[in-house]
Coordinates of C-alpha atoms and ligand atoms in Angstrom, one line a residue:
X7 CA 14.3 -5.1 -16.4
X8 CA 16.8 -4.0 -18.9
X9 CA 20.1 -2.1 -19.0
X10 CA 18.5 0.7 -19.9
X11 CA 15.6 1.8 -17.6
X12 CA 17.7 0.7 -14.7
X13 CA 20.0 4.0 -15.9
X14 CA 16.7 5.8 -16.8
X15 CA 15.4 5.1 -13.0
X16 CA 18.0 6.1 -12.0
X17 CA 18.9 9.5 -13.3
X18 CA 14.9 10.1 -13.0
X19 CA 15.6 9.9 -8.4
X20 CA 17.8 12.1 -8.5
X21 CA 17.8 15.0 -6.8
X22 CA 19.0 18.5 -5.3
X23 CA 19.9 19.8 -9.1
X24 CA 20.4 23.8 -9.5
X25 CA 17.4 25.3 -11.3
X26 CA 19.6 25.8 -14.2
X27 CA 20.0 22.1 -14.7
X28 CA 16.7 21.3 -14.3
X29 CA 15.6 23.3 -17.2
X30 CA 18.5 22.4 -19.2
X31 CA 17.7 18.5 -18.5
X32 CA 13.8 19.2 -19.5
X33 CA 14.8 21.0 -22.8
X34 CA 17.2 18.4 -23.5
X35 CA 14.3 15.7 -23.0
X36 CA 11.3 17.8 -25.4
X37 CA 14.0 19.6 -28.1
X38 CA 15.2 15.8 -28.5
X39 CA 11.5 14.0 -28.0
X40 CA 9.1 16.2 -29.5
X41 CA 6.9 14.8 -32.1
X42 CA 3.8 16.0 -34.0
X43 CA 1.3 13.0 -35.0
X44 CA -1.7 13.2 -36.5
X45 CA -3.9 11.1 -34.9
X46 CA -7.9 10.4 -35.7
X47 CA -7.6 13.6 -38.4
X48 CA -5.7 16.1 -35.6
X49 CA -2.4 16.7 -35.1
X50 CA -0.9 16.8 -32.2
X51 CA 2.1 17.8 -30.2
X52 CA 3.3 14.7 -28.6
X53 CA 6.0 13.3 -26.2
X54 CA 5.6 9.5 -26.3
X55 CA 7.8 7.2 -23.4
X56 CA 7.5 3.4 -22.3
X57 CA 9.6 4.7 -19.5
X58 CA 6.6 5.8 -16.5
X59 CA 9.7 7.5 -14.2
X60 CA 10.4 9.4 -17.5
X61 CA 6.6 10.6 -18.3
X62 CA 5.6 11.5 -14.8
X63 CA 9.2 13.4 -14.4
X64 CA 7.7 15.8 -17.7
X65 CA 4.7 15.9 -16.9
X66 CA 5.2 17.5 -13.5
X67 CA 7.9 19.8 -14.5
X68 CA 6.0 20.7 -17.7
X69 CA 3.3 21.6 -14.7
X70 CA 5.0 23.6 -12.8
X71 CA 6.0 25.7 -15.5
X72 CA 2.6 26.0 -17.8
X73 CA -0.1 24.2 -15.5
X74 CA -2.5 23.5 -18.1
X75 CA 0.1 23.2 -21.2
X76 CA 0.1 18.7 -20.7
X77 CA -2.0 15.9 -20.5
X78 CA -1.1 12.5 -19.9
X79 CA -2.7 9.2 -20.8
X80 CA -1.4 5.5 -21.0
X81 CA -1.8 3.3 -24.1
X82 CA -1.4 -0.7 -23.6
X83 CA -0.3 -2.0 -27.0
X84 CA 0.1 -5.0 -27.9
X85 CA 3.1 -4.4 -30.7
X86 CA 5.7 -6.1 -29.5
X87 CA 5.2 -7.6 -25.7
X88 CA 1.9 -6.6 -23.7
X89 CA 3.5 -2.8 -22.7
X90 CA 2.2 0.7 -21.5
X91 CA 3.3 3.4 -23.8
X92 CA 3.1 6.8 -21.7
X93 CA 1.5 9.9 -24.3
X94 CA 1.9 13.4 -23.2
X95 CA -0.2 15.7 -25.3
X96 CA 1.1 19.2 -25.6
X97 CA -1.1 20.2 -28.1
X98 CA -2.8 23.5 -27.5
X99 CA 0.4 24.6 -25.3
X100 CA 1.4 27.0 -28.0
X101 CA -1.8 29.0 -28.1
X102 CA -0.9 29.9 -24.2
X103 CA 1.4 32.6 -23.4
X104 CA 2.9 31.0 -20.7
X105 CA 3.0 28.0 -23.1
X106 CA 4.4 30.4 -26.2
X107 CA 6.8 31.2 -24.0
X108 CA 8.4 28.4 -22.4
X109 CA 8.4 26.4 -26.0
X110 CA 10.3 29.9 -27.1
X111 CA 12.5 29.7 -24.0
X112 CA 13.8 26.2 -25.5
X113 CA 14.3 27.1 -29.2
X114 CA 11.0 25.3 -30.5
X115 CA 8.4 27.0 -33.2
X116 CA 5.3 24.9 -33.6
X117 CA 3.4 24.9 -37.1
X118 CA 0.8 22.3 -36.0
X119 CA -0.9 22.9 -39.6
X120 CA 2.2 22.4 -41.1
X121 CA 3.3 19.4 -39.3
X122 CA 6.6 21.1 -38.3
X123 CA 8.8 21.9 -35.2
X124 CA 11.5 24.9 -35.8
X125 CA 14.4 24.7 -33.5
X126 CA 16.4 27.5 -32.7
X127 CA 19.4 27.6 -31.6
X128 CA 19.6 26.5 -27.8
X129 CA 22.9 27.9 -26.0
X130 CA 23.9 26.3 -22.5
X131 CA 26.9 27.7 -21.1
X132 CA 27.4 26.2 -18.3
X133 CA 28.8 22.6 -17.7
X134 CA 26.6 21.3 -15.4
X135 CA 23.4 22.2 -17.8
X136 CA 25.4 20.5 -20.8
X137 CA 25.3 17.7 -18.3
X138 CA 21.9 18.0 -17.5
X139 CA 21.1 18.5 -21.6
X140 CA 22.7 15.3 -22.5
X141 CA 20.8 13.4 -19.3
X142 CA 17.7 14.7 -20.6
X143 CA 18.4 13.7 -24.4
X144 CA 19.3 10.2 -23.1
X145 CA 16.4 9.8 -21.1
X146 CA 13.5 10.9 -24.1
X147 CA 15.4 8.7 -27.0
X148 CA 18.7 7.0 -25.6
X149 CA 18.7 3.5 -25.1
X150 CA 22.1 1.0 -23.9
X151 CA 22.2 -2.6 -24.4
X152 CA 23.2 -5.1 -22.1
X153 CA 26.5 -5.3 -21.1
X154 CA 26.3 -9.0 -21.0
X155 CA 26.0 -9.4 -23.8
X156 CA 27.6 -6.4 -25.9
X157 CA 28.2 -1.9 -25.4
X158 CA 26.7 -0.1 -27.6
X159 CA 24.5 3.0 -26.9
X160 CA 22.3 5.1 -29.1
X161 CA 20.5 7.8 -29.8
X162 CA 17.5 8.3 -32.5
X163 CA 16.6 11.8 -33.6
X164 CA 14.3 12.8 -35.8
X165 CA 15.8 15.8 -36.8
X166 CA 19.6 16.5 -37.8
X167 CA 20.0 19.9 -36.0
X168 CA 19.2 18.3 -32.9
X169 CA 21.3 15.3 -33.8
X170 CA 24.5 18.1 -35.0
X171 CA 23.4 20.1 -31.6
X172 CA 23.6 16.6 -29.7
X173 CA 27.1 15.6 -30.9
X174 CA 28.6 19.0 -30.4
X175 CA 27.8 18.8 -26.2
X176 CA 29.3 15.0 -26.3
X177 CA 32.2 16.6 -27.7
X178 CA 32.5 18.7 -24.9
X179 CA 33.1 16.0 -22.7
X180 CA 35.4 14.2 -24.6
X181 CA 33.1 11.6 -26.5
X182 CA 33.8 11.1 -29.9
X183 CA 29.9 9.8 -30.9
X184 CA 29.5 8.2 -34.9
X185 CA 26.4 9.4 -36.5
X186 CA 24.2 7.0 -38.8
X187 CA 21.0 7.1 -40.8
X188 CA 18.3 4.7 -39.8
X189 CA 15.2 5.0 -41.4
X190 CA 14.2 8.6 -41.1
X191 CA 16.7 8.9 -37.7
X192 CA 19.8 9.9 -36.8
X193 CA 21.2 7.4 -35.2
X194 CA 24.1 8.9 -32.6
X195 CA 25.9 5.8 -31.2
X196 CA 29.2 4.7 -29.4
X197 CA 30.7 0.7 -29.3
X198 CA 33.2 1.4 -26.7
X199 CA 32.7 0.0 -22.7
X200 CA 35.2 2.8 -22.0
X201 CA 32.6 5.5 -23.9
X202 CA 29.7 4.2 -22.5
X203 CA 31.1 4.3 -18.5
X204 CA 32.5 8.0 -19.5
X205 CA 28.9 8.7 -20.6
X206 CA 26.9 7.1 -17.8
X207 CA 29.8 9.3 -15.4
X208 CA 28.5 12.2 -17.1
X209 CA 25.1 12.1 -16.7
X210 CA 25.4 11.1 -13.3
X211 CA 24.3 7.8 -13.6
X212 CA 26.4 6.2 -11.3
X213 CA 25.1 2.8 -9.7
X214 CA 24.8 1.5 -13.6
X215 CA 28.6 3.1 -14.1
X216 CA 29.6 0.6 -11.3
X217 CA 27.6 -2.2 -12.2
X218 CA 28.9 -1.7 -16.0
X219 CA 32.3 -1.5 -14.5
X220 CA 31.8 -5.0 -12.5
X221 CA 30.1 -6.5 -15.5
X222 CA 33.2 -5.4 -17.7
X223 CA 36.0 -6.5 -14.6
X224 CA 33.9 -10.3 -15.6
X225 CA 34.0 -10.5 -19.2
X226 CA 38.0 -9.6 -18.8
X227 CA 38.4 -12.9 -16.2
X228 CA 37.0 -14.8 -17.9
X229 CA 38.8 -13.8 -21.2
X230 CA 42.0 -14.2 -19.0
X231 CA 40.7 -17.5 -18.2
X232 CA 40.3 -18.7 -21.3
X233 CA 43.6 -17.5 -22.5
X234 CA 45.1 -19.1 -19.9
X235 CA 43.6 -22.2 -21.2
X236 CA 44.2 -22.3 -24.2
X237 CA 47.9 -21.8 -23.0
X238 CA 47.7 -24.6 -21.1
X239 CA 46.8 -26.9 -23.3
X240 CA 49.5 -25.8 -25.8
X241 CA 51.9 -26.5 -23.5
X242 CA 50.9 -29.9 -22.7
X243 CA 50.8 -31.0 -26.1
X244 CA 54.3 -29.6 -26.2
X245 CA 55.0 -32.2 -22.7
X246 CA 53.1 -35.4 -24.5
X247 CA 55.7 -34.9 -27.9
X248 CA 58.6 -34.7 -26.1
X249 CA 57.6 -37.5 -23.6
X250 CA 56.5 -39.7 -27.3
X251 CA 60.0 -38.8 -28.2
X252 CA 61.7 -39.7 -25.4
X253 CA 60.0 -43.3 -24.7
X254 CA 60.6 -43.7 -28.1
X255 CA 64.1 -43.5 -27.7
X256 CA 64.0 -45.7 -24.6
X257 CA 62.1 -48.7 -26.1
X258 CA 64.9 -48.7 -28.4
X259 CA 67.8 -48.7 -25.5
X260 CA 65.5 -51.5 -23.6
X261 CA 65.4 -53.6 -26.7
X262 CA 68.8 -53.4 -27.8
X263 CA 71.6 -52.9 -24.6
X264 CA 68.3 -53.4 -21.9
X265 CA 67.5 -50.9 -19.7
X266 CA 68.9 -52.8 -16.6
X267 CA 72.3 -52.2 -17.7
X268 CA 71.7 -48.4 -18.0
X269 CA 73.8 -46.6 -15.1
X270 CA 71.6 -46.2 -12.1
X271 CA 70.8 -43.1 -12.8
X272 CA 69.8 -43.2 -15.8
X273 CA 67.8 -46.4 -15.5
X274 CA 66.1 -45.0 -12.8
X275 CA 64.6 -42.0 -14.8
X276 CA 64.1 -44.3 -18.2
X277 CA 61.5 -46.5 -15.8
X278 CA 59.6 -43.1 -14.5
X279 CA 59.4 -42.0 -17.9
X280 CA 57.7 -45.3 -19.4
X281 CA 55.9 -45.6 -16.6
X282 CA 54.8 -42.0 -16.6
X283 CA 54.5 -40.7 -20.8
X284 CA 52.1 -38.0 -19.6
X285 CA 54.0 -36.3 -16.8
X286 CA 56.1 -32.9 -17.5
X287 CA 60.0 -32.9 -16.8
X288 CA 59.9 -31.3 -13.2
X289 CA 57.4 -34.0 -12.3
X290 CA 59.3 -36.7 -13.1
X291 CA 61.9 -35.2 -11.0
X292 CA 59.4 -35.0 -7.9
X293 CA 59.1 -39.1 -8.5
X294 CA 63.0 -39.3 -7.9
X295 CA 64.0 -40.0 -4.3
X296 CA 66.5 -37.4 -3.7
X297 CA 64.4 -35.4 -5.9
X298 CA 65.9 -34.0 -8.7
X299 CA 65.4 -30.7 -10.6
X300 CA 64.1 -29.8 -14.0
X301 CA 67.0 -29.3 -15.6
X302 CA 68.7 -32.3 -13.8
X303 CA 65.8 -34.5 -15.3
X304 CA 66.6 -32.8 -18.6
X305 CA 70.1 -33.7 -18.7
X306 CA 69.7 -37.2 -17.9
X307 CA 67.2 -37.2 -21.0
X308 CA 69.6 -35.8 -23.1
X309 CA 71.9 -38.5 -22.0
X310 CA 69.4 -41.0 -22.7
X311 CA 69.3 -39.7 -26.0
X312 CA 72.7 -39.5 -26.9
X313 CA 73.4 -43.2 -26.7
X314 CA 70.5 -44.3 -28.7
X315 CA 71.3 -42.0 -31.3
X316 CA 75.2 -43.1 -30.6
X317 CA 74.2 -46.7 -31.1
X318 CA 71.5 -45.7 -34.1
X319 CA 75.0 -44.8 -35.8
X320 CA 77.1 -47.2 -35.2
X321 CA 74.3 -49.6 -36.9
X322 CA 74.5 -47.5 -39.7
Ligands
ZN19 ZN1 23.3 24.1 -14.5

């Protein structure tokens, strides 16, 4: 299953919300998902899902509220995979009082003829109903790719008011959403891991904040890893240079004074290195019986050095 109905399922169990929220989560779901289509030479008032959590949480609440306002039917297509599309049909719900009603008690005029839904405006004032709002919104047109494999979340409205409406309750909680124009949406979207765990926090969804949060803790590893990599092998190229240099200068002590009449010291360190091109400096001093540090190895090097350059001159 993907990313996002695992959040969807989610937020769809939970439970023991205050009245308020509830309504403010089902009039963030139908201000946001609403659609009029005109199907077979009718239009209709539509909510359409592929998410079933999603369609049987609406079509209960919708219920309880106007118990003959929604019908539900499912649709395989064949569009993309083999899928069930979910289609709530609200059409006739205006004509009811108790429908009139409830679609006024959300902001929403419906002109079937006309094709058109009016929003008013729709004023939460409480926190925990913008929460609710945004929860619903998510769950009629948000969707959130895999973390695997990149963050990004969006949302696709249909109309700008709802889109303006949208942004303006992110903003309450500190999200800073980019709007786009797809098609004929509005497409409200964030790019940020950090946004999208703040997001999920908000609208409670909190077993996909932690398994984002793991996900996230795993991409930075192994990021680490590779730096440190990469590190590595930088510094053993830097190891095999100096080692090149430093045989080279040996070879030439060995073939002009011989490396046998090198002090003891020095000839002993001259064998390990020619012997060993590929080890680092503090290794070579582990080979040395008393062992000897890195910068005691180094030294000896540099003395190495010093006559081979001191006899390069004197040939000169
Ligand atoms: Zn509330």
């Amino acid at each position: 299953m993907s990313f996002s109905s695992d959040i969807k399922d989610e937020v769809c169990r939970l439970q023991n919300e205050k009245p308020c929220c509830r309504f403010a989560e089902l009039a963030g779901i139908l201000r946001t998902g609403l659609i009029i289509r005109e199907i077979r030479k009718k239009n209709l008032l539509l909510f359409i899902t592929e998410h079933a959590p999603v369609s049987r949480m609406v079509y209960s609440r919708v219920k309880e509220i106007v118990p003959d306002g929604v019908e539900i039917s499912g649709e395989k297509t064949t569009r993309f995979k083999r899928h069930v599309v979910y289609r709530l049909n609200f059409s006739g719900i205006e004509d009811l009082d108790e429908g009139n009603k409830f679609l006024n008690s959300i902001g929403i005029n419906i002109n079937l003829q006309q094709q058109k839904i009016e929003y008013f405006e729709f004023k939460l004032q409480d926190r925990c109903c913008i929460r609710a709002y945004l929860r619903g919104g998510f769950l009629a047109v948000g969707s959130v790719s895999n973390p695997d494999k990149s963050y990004h979340i969006e949302m696709a409205f249909t109309n700008s008011k709802i889109s303006g409406e949208f942004i303006k309750y992110m903003e309450c909680y500190d999200l800073k959403p980019k709007l786009i124009q797809r098609k004929n949406y509005d497409i409200v979207y964030m790019k940020e891991g950090q946004d999208i765990v703040d997001f999920l926090n908000i609208i409670n969804a909190h077993n996909a904040l932690l398994e984002m949060e793991n996900i996230r803790i795993l991409k930075d590893m192994r990021n680490q890893v590779n730096r440190l990599v990469n590190c590595e092998t930088a510094n053993l190229e830097k190891t095999v240079n100096a080692s090149l240099k430093q045989v080279s200068y040996i070879k030439y002590l060995d073939d002009t004074v011989g490396i046998e009449n090198l002090p003891v010291n020095l000839r002993e360190i001259a064998r390990l290195r020619m012997e060993n091109p590929e080890a680092s400096l503090s290794e070579l001093g582990k080979m040395l019986n008393p062992k000897l540090s890195k910068s005691g190895v180094n030294h000896r090097m540099r003395r190495l050095q010093k006559l081979a350059t001191d006899l390069m001159d004197k040939e000169k």
